[in-house]
Short mmCIF file of C-alpha atoms in Angstrom, two decimals:
data_model
loop_
_atom_site.label_atom_id
_atom_site.label_comp_id
_atom_site.label_asym_id
_atom_site.label_seq_id
_atom_site.Cartn_x
_atom_site.Cartn_y
_atom_site.Cartn_z
CA MET A 2 -0.01 -0.01 0.01
CA LYS A 3 1.38 3.36 -1.05
CA LYS A 4 1.98 5.88 1.77
CA TYR A 5 0.81 9.43 1.09
CA HIS A 6 1.61 11.05 4.39
CA ARG A 7 4.76 11.96 6.34
CA PHE A 8 5.76 14.00 9.36
CA LYS A 9 8.20 16.82 8.94
CA LEU A 10 9.97 19.32 11.18
CA ARG A 11 9.67 22.92 9.99
CA THR A 12 13.23 24.02 10.68
CA ASP A 13 12.48 27.29 8.87
CA ARG A 14 10.07 28.21 11.65
CA LEU A 15 12.52 28.23 14.59
CA ASP A 16 10.96 30.15 17.53
CA GLU A 17 12.55 32.09 20.34
CA ASN A 18 12.62 28.95 22.55
CA GLY A 19 14.71 27.07 19.99
CA THR A 20 11.86 24.77 18.94
CA CYS A 21 10.29 24.05 15.54
CA PRO A 22 6.75 22.96 14.69
CA VAL A 23 6.00 19.38 13.58
CA ILE A 24 3.58 19.16 10.67
CA MET A 25 1.87 16.39 8.72
CA VAL A 26 2.40 16.59 4.97
CA ILE A 27 -0.08 14.91 2.56
CA THR A 28 1.25 14.56 -0.98
CA LYS A 29 -0.39 13.31 -4.16
CA ASN A 30 0.54 14.10 -7.77
CA ARG A 31 2.91 16.87 -6.55
CA LYS A 32 0.03 18.56 -4.69
CA ARG A 33 0.36 19.01 -0.96
CA GLN A 34 -1.66 19.80 2.11
CA PHE A 35 -0.28 20.58 5.54
CA ILE A 36 -1.79 19.78 8.90
CA SER A 37 -0.51 21.45 12.07
CA LEU A 38 -0.11 18.98 14.95
CA LYS A 39 0.26 21.81 17.46
CA ILE A 40 3.59 20.29 18.55
CA SER A 41 6.92 22.06 18.72
CA VAL A 42 10.22 20.30 19.45
CA ARG A 43 13.94 21.01 19.53
CA PRO A 44 15.62 20.06 16.20
CA GLU A 45 18.35 17.98 17.91
CA TYR A 46 15.64 15.69 19.40
CA TRP A 47 14.09 14.96 15.99
CA ASP A 48 14.84 11.73 14.03
CA SER A 49 14.00 12.61 10.44
CA ASP A 50 14.34 9.01 9.21
CA ASN A 51 11.81 7.59 11.71
CA GLU A 52 9.76 10.87 11.78
CA ARG A 53 9.59 10.72 15.58
CA LEU A 54 11.43 12.14 18.57
CA ILE A 55 14.51 10.30 19.75
CA ILE A 56 13.86 8.29 22.91
CA LEU A 57 16.77 8.09 25.33
CA GLY A 58 17.87 4.70 26.66
CA ASN A 59 18.84 3.74 30.22
CA CYS A 60 17.84 7.06 31.82
CA SER A 61 18.84 7.33 35.48
CA ASP A 62 18.58 11.05 36.05
CA LYS A 63 15.11 12.33 37.07
CA THR A 64 15.30 15.22 34.60
CA GLU A 65 16.16 12.87 31.76
CA LYS A 66 13.31 10.53 32.74
CA ALA A 67 10.82 13.42 32.73
CA GLU A 68 12.12 14.59 29.37
CA ASN A 69 11.85 11.06 28.00
CA GLN A 70 8.27 10.79 29.14
CA LYS A 71 7.40 14.03 27.35
CA ARG A 72 8.98 12.75 24.15
CA LYS A 73 7.03 9.50 24.42
CA GLU A 74 3.80 11.48 24.83
CA VAL A 75 4.66 13.54 21.69
CA ASN A 76 5.43 10.36 19.74
CA ALA A 77 2.12 8.87 20.87
CA LYS A 78 0.33 11.92 19.46
CA ILE A 79 2.18 11.53 16.12
CA ASP A 80 1.37 7.78 16.18
CA ASP A 81 -2.29 8.68 16.59
CA TYR A 82 -2.27 10.88 13.45
CA ALA A 83 -0.37 8.10 11.63
CA ASN A 84 -2.99 5.55 12.60
CA ARG A 85 -5.79 7.79 11.35
CA ALA A 86 -3.91 8.44 8.10
CA MET A 87 -3.29 4.74 7.46
CA VAL A 88 -6.94 3.80 7.80
CA ILE A 89 -7.95 6.56 5.36
CA GLU A 90 -5.36 5.39 2.80
CA TYR A 91 -6.47 1.80 3.29
CA GLU A 92 -10.15 2.81 2.72
CA TYR A 93 -9.17 4.67 -0.48
CA GLU A 94 -7.31 1.60 -1.70
CA ARG A 95 -10.05 -0.83 -0.72
CA GLU A 96 -12.69 1.32 -2.51
CA ASN A 97 -10.31 1.68 -5.48
CA ASN A 98 -10.76 5.44 -5.18
CA THR A 99 -7.91 7.13 -7.08
CA HIS A 100 -9.67 10.51 -7.54
CA TRP A 101 -9.32 11.89 -4.05
CA THR A 102 -7.36 15.08 -3.51
CA PRO A 103 -5.03 16.07 -0.63
CA SER A 104 -7.59 18.64 0.55
CA GLN A 105 -10.27 15.94 0.78
CA TYR A 106 -7.78 13.76 2.68
CA LYS A 107 -7.12 16.66 5.08
CA GLU A 108 -10.84 17.16 5.81
CA LYS A 109 -11.33 13.46 6.31
CA ILE A 110 -8.48 13.09 8.78
CA LYS A 111 -9.90 15.97 10.86
CA ARG A 112 -13.18 14.03 11.15
CA GLN A 113 -11.42 10.69 11.83
CA PRO A 114 -11.92 9.32 15.41
CA ALA A 115 -8.70 9.95 17.34
CA LYS A 116 -8.05 6.80 19.35
CA GLY A 117 -8.54 3.10 19.91
CA LYS A 118 -9.24 1.63 16.45
CA VAL A 119 -7.71 -1.83 15.80
CA GLU A 120 -7.41 -1.76 12.00
CA PRO A 121 -5.36 1.43 11.49
CA PHE A 122 -3.06 0.46 14.31
CA LEU A 123 -2.51 -2.97 12.80
CA ILE A 124 -2.02 -1.56 9.29
CA GLU A 125 0.60 0.93 10.49
CA HIS A 126 2.44 -1.84 12.35
CA ILE A 127 2.56 -3.86 9.13
CA GLN A 128 3.88 -0.83 7.25
CA THR A 129 6.56 -0.22 9.90
CA LEU A 130 7.71 -3.86 9.66
CA LYS A 131 8.01 -3.47 5.87
CA GLU A 132 9.95 -0.24 6.19
CA THR A 133 12.40 -1.97 8.53
CA HIS A 134 12.81 -4.89 6.05
CA ARG A 135 11.06 -7.43 8.29
CA TYR A 136 8.95 -8.76 5.42
CA GLY A 137 8.38 -12.22 6.87
CA THR A 138 7.00 -10.85 10.13
CA ALA A 139 4.96 -8.25 8.22
CA ASN A 140 3.36 -11.07 6.24
CA THR A 141 2.28 -12.89 9.39
CA PHE A 142 0.49 -9.72 10.62
CA TYR A 143 -0.98 -9.23 7.13
CA CYS A 144 -2.42 -12.75 7.40
CA LEU A 145 -3.93 -11.79 10.80
CA HIS A 146 -5.47 -8.69 9.17
CA ARG A 147 -7.08 -10.82 6.46
CA LYS A 148 -8.50 -13.23 9.07
CA LEU A 149 -9.90 -10.39 11.13
CA LEU A 150 -11.53 -8.84 8.04
CA LYS A 151 -13.28 -12.16 7.27
CA PHE A 152 -14.36 -12.57 10.88
CA SER A 153 -15.39 -8.92 11.42
CA PRO A 154 -16.61 -7.27 8.19
CA ASP A 155 -16.94 -4.02 10.12
CA LEU A 156 -13.31 -4.20 11.28
CA CYS A 157 -12.80 -0.50 10.39
CA ASN A 158 -15.13 0.39 13.29
CA LEU A 159 -13.66 -2.11 15.78
CA SER A 160 -12.04 -0.48 18.80
CA PHE A 161 -9.60 -2.12 21.25
CA ASN A 162 -12.37 -1.81 23.86
CA ASP A 163 -14.41 -4.21 21.73
CA VAL A 164 -11.64 -6.82 21.79
CA ASP A 165 -12.54 -8.51 25.10
CA VAL A 166 -12.25 -12.15 26.15
CA ASN A 167 -15.60 -12.96 24.46
CA TYR A 168 -14.37 -11.50 21.15
CA VAL A 169 -11.14 -13.53 21.23
CA GLU A 170 -12.99 -16.72 22.08
CA ARG A 171 -15.45 -16.16 19.22
CA PHE A 172 -12.53 -15.43 16.88
CA ASN A 173 -10.84 -18.68 17.90
CA GLN A 174 -14.05 -20.70 17.48
CA TRP A 175 -14.68 -19.17 14.09
CA MET A 176 -11.17 -20.09 12.92
CA GLU A 177 -11.59 -23.66 14.25
CA GLN A 178 -14.86 -24.02 12.33
CA ASP A 179 -13.07 -22.70 9.27
CA GLY A 180 -10.57 -25.56 9.51
CA VAL A 181 -7.59 -23.61 10.90
CA THR A 182 -5.30 -25.87 12.90
CA SER A 183 -4.71 -25.32 16.62
CA ASN A 184 -1.08 -24.15 16.26
CA THR A 185 -2.01 -21.76 13.45
CA ARG A 186 -4.80 -20.31 15.55
CA GLU A 187 -2.28 -19.91 18.36
CA GLY A 188 -0.06 -17.88 16.02
CA HIS A 189 -2.84 -15.56 14.91
CA ILE A 190 -4.00 -14.90 18.45
CA LYS A 191 -0.43 -14.35 19.66
CA ARG A 192 -0.11 -11.63 17.06
CA LEU A 193 -3.41 -10.13 18.10
CA ARG A 194 -2.08 -10.09 21.63
CA ALA A 195 1.13 -8.42 20.46
CA ILE A 196 -0.88 -5.68 18.72
CA TYR A 197 -2.96 -5.15 21.86
CA ASN A 198 0.23 -4.88 23.94
CA ARG A 199 1.64 -2.30 21.58
CA ALA A 200 -1.65 -0.37 21.68
CA ILE A 201 -1.50 -0.24 25.47
CA LYS A 202 2.08 1.02 25.28
CA ASN A 203 1.07 3.71 22.78
CA GLY A 204 -2.02 4.83 24.73
CA GLN A 205 -4.51 3.34 22.24
CA ALA A 206 -5.90 0.71 24.61
CA TYR A 207 -6.44 0.32 28.32
CA LYS A 208 -4.76 -2.28 30.62
CA GLU A 209 -8.06 -2.72 32.46
CA ASN A 210 -9.67 -4.24 29.32
CA TYR A 211 -6.78 -6.62 28.54
CA PRO A 212 -8.36 -9.90 27.23
CA PHE A 213 -5.29 -12.07 27.80
CA GLY A 214 -3.20 -13.13 30.81
CA ARG A 215 -4.18 -15.09 33.91
CA ASP A 216 -7.88 -14.18 33.90
CA GLY A 217 -8.21 -13.80 30.17
CA PHE A 218 -7.96 -16.03 27.06
CA GLN A 219 -5.24 -18.71 27.52
CA VAL A 220 -3.28 -18.64 24.33
CA TYR A 221 -0.86 -21.36 25.39
CA ALA A 222 -3.76 -23.86 25.67
CA LEU A 223 -3.92 -23.94 21.85
CA HIS A 224 -0.39 -25.23 21.48
CA ARG A 225 0.02 -28.79 20.17
CA GLU A 226 3.27 -30.71 19.78
CA THR A 227 4.44 -30.96 16.20
CA GLU A 228 6.55 -33.57 14.46
CA LYS A 229 10.32 -33.52 15.06
CA ARG A 230 12.11 -30.89 13.02
CA TYR A 231 15.65 -32.17 13.50
CA LEU A 232 17.49 -34.93 11.70
CA PRO A 233 18.30 -38.10 13.63
CA THR A 234 22.05 -38.84 13.57
CA GLU A 235 21.77 -41.63 10.97
CA PHE A 236 20.18 -39.28 8.44
CA LEU A 237 22.60 -36.47 9.29
CA GLU A 238 25.55 -38.75 8.62
CA LYS A 239 24.08 -39.65 5.23
CA LEU A 240 23.95 -35.95 4.33
CA LYS A 241 27.52 -35.46 5.49
CA ASN A 242 29.10 -38.45 3.80
CA LYS A 243 27.03 -39.19 0.68
CA LYS A 244 26.89 -37.08 -2.48
CA SER A 245 23.82 -36.76 -4.68
CA ASN A 246 23.92 -37.77 -8.34
CA ASN A 247 21.60 -34.84 -9.18
CA PRO A 248 23.49 -31.51 -9.41
CA GLN A 249 20.59 -29.44 -8.01
CA ASN A 250 20.05 -31.90 -5.13
CA GLU A 251 23.80 -31.84 -4.43
CA TYR A 252 23.85 -28.05 -4.33
CA ALA A 253 20.91 -28.13 -1.86
CA ARG A 254 22.80 -30.67 0.28
CA LEU A 255 25.88 -28.45 0.44
CA LEU A 256 23.83 -25.41 1.40
CA PHE A 257 22.08 -27.46 4.12
CA LEU A 258 25.46 -28.57 5.53
CA PHE A 259 26.86 -25.00 5.40
CA SER A 260 23.85 -23.86 7.45
CA TYR A 261 24.27 -26.74 9.89
CA TYR A 262 28.07 -26.13 10.37
CA CYS A 263 27.33 -22.42 10.86
CA TYR A 264 25.14 -23.05 13.97
CA GLY A 265 21.99 -23.39 11.88
CA MET A 266 22.30 -20.10 9.99
CA SER A 267 19.00 -19.32 8.21
CA PHE A 268 18.78 -19.48 4.44
CA LYS A 269 18.07 -15.76 4.21
CA ASP A 270 21.10 -14.86 6.33
CA MET A 271 23.27 -17.11 4.21
CA ALA A 272 21.95 -15.55 1.00
CA VAL A 273 22.99 -12.00 1.86
CA LEU A 274 26.43 -12.83 3.44
CA LYS A 275 29.19 -10.72 1.86
CA LYS A 276 32.89 -11.39 1.65
CA SER A 277 33.28 -8.54 4.11
CA ASN A 278 31.50 -10.73 6.72
CA VAL A 279 34.66 -12.84 6.86
CA ILE A 280 36.99 -11.27 9.44
CA THR A 281 40.44 -12.41 10.50
CA TYR A 282 41.31 -12.42 14.22
CA ASN A 283 44.42 -13.70 15.96
CA SER A 284 42.66 -17.05 16.59
CA GLY A 285 41.64 -17.51 12.97
CA GLU A 286 38.96 -16.50 10.43
CA TYR A 287 35.36 -15.87 11.45
CA ILE A 288 32.04 -15.22 9.74
CA VAL A 289 30.52 -12.29 11.65
CA TYR A 290 26.94 -11.26 10.93
CA LYS A 291 23.70 -10.01 12.47
CA ARG A 292 20.50 -11.94 11.92
CA LEU A 293 18.05 -10.24 9.53
CA LYS A 294 15.22 -11.31 11.73
CA THR A 295 16.49 -9.47 14.83
CA GLN A 296 18.48 -6.61 13.36
CA ASP A 297 17.95 -3.83 15.85
CA ARG A 298 19.92 -2.02 18.51
CA LYS A 299 19.47 -4.83 21.02
CA SER A 300 20.76 -7.64 18.84
CA TYR A 301 24.41 -8.69 18.85
CA PRO A 302 26.57 -10.01 16.02
CA ILE A 303 27.12 -13.76 15.78
CA SER A 304 30.70 -14.88 15.30
CA ILE A 305 31.30 -18.30 13.70
CA LYS A 306 34.83 -19.63 13.55
CA ILE A 307 35.53 -21.01 10.10
CA THR A 308 36.30 -24.68 10.73
CA ASP A 309 37.62 -27.19 8.22
CA ASN A 310 34.10 -28.40 7.63
CA ILE A 311 32.87 -24.87 6.83
CA ARG A 312 35.87 -24.17 4.62
CA GLU A 313 35.50 -27.39 2.67
CA THR A 314 31.73 -26.96 2.24
CA LEU A 315 32.17 -23.31 1.13
CA LYS A 316 34.75 -24.40 -1.44
CA ALA A 317 32.48 -27.13 -2.81
CA ILE A 318 29.55 -24.65 -3.09
CA THR A 319 31.64 -22.01 -4.92
CA ASP A 320 33.18 -24.67 -7.18
CA TYR A 321 29.62 -25.65 -8.18
CA LYS A 322 28.63 -22.04 -8.86
CA LYS A 323 30.48 -18.75 -8.60
CA PRO A 324 28.95 -15.94 -6.47
CA ILE A 325 27.96 -12.71 -8.13
CA GLU A 326 29.30 -9.30 -7.02
CA ASP A 327 30.78 -9.50 -3.52
CA TYR A 328 28.46 -12.15 -2.10
CA LEU A 329 30.12 -14.95 -0.14
CA LEU A 330 27.74 -17.67 -1.46
CA PRO A 331 26.23 -18.10 -4.94
CA VAL A 332 22.64 -17.95 -3.62
CA VAL A 333 21.59 -14.54 -5.01
CA THR A 334 21.57 -14.82 -8.79
CA LYS A 335 20.65 -11.29 -9.91
CA HIS A 336 21.64 -7.77 -8.92
CA LYS A 337 18.95 -6.02 -6.90
CA ASP A 338 18.78 -2.27 -6.37
CA ASN A 339 17.15 -2.31 -2.94
CA PHE A 340 16.55 -4.63 -0.03
CA SER A 341 12.84 -5.00 -0.75
CA THR A 342 13.39 -6.56 -4.19
CA LEU A 343 16.33 -8.57 -2.86
CA SER A 344 14.13 -10.02 -0.10
CA ARG A 345 11.45 -11.10 -2.60
CA HIS A 346 14.16 -12.67 -4.78
CA VAL A 347 15.55 -14.62 -1.84
CA ASN A 348 12.05 -15.88 -0.92
CA VAL A 349 11.69 -17.38 -4.38
CA LEU A 350 15.11 -19.02 -4.07
CA LEU A 351 14.22 -20.41 -0.64
CA ALA A 352 11.06 -22.09 -2.05
CA ALA A 353 13.22 -23.73 -4.76
CA HIS A 354 15.85 -24.75 -2.20
CA ASN A 355 13.21 -26.51 -0.07
CA LYS A 356 11.85 -28.26 -3.14
CA PHE A 357 15.29 -29.70 -3.95
CA LEU A 358 15.82 -30.65 -0.27
CA ASN A 359 12.64 -32.72 -0.44
CA ARG A 360 13.89 -34.42 -3.57
CA LEU A 361 17.18 -35.05 -1.78
CA ALA A 362 15.30 -36.66 1.12
CA ASP A 363 13.55 -39.02 -1.30
CA GLU A 364 16.85 -39.86 -3.02
CA PHE A 365 18.59 -40.60 0.33
CA ASP A 366 15.50 -42.38 1.75
CA ILE A 367 15.24 -39.89 4.63
CA LYS A 368 11.84 -40.51 6.23
CA MET A 369 10.92 -36.94 7.14
CA LYS A 370 10.22 -33.61 5.53
CA LEU A 371 13.52 -31.89 4.83
CA THR A 372 13.60 -28.07 4.78
CA SER A 373 16.23 -25.36 5.36
CA TYR A 374 14.84 -24.90 8.87
CA VAL A 375 15.66 -28.55 9.80
CA ALA A 376 19.37 -27.63 9.64
CA ARG A 377 18.87 -25.03 12.39
CA HIS A 378 16.94 -27.41 14.67
CA THR A 379 19.47 -30.23 14.00
CA ALA A 380 22.39 -27.98 14.96
CA ALA A 381 20.62 -27.03 18.21
CA MET A 382 19.93 -30.66 19.08
CA GLN A 383 23.44 -31.83 18.29
CA LEU A 384 24.85 -29.07 20.53
CA GLN A 385 22.58 -30.12 23.35
CA GLU A 386 23.39 -33.83 22.98
CA ASN A 387 27.05 -32.87 23.35
CA HIS A 388 26.27 -31.14 26.68
CA ILE A 389 26.66 -27.53 25.49
CA PRO A 390 24.84 -25.30 28.04
CA GLU A 391 21.52 -23.83 26.90
CA HIS A 392 22.66 -20.21 27.37
CA VAL A 393 25.66 -20.90 25.05
CA ILE A 394 23.36 -22.53 22.44
CA SER A 395 21.04 -19.53 22.67
CA GLN A 396 23.92 -17.18 21.91
CA MET A 397 25.13 -19.34 19.03
CA LEU A 398 21.65 -19.39 17.50
CA GLY A 399 21.27 -15.65 17.91
CA HIS A 400 18.14 -15.87 20.09
CA LYS A 401 17.21 -12.84 22.11
CA LYS A 402 15.47 -14.96 24.71
CA LEU A 403 16.52 -18.25 26.32
CA GLU A 404 12.83 -19.31 26.19
CA THR A 405 13.06 -19.42 22.36
CA THR A 406 16.00 -21.79 22.57
CA LYS A 407 14.09 -24.01 25.00
CA ILE A 408 11.37 -24.45 22.38
CA TYR A 409 14.03 -25.77 19.95
CA LEU A 410 15.31 -28.20 22.54
CA ASP A 411 12.11 -29.43 24.26
CA SER A 412 11.59 -32.36 21.81
CA LEU A 413 14.44 -34.59 23.00
CA ASP A 414 15.41 -37.64 20.97
CA THR A 415 13.19 -40.53 22.11
CA SER A 416 16.32 -42.59 22.82
CA VAL A 417 16.96 -40.39 25.83
CA ILE A 418 13.54 -41.32 27.24
CA ASP A 419 14.02 -44.97 26.25
CA GLU A 420 17.23 -45.11 28.32
CA ALA A 421 15.67 -43.27 31.25
CA VAL A 422 12.76 -45.70 31.51
CA LYS A 423 15.19 -48.54 32.18
CA VAL A 424 15.75 -47.33 35.72
CA LEU A 425 12.11 -47.86 36.61
#
């Protein structure tokens, strides 16, 4: 969805207090309308890329805390205008209305209800995820939006106050009747919960009406155990020691092993690795990268020492196909001008990679579904079976929370249970 609004600091209107007004700019076909937000801020506090005030981290001083709170309140007001703008733009697109003018938009936004609507808040969150290149996560929230639209045709009028325990239960029952599996329903409702939490944080919803938690809808009750996602040792050894007769299957095997040896590096992270990600330290060469999925200020780089297995697998991959430009691996096949088109390109390549992994599984008589994600789970399980502490595994996988790692490790090999039962 195209975005027609932005927030701008009028630095040409500096007042005697050293502050400048923040305005909303609506642009279409080179025509513009301006809306005063009745907010003035100091230029050094303004982040022009994010179109919000800069929020300080780790404030200990009372003055700084008070200042931070003021900035959060200003950002919440800007968020409110952004939510109202997004729902207007979505309505124009849904109605296929291309004849509106910026002045009509301005009048409409003035009449738009100020707070508490679910749909504009959800739409803006999806837009933010896209702008920060988190396309996979954006797609999951887009799927939630589609589900909510089917369940609530009047979604545009739904407020967070309407989303109570009864609403969530009816939404869950409707999805179940529609044939949605329990774990998929869990995912949708988790994302609805995440949106509600963000709305509370941004002043769009009230804690008192929270439909989740101890006395609310129990999301965890929907979880069902799934089939194992890691390779048993016998199948892993096949992949390590046996080559495929099919060139495409063999290429898929090598990429799978590279991921496995690199602590279960995801396919998308592998695809965008550059030669500059290889760094030499005193103790040897390392691949140093940040996961695309968690690239923010709180995430830390992952350092992978290049072992003989990694070096040999990398050589075999690049002997099969030469990388383009300065990529480390020959996954990306075409030059892309921006990350958005690159991400879509990699998604297509991932689908093809999983297809060849399935063919490889058939060829090697591996009795389970083989995907790129299996390499990640297999690496985690192998580390655990070799008594590597969970907090170390969590760091190697690049997880922000230890709880995420525990999910990877909670399905122990049945042989562990088989051995334990002998003591009874």
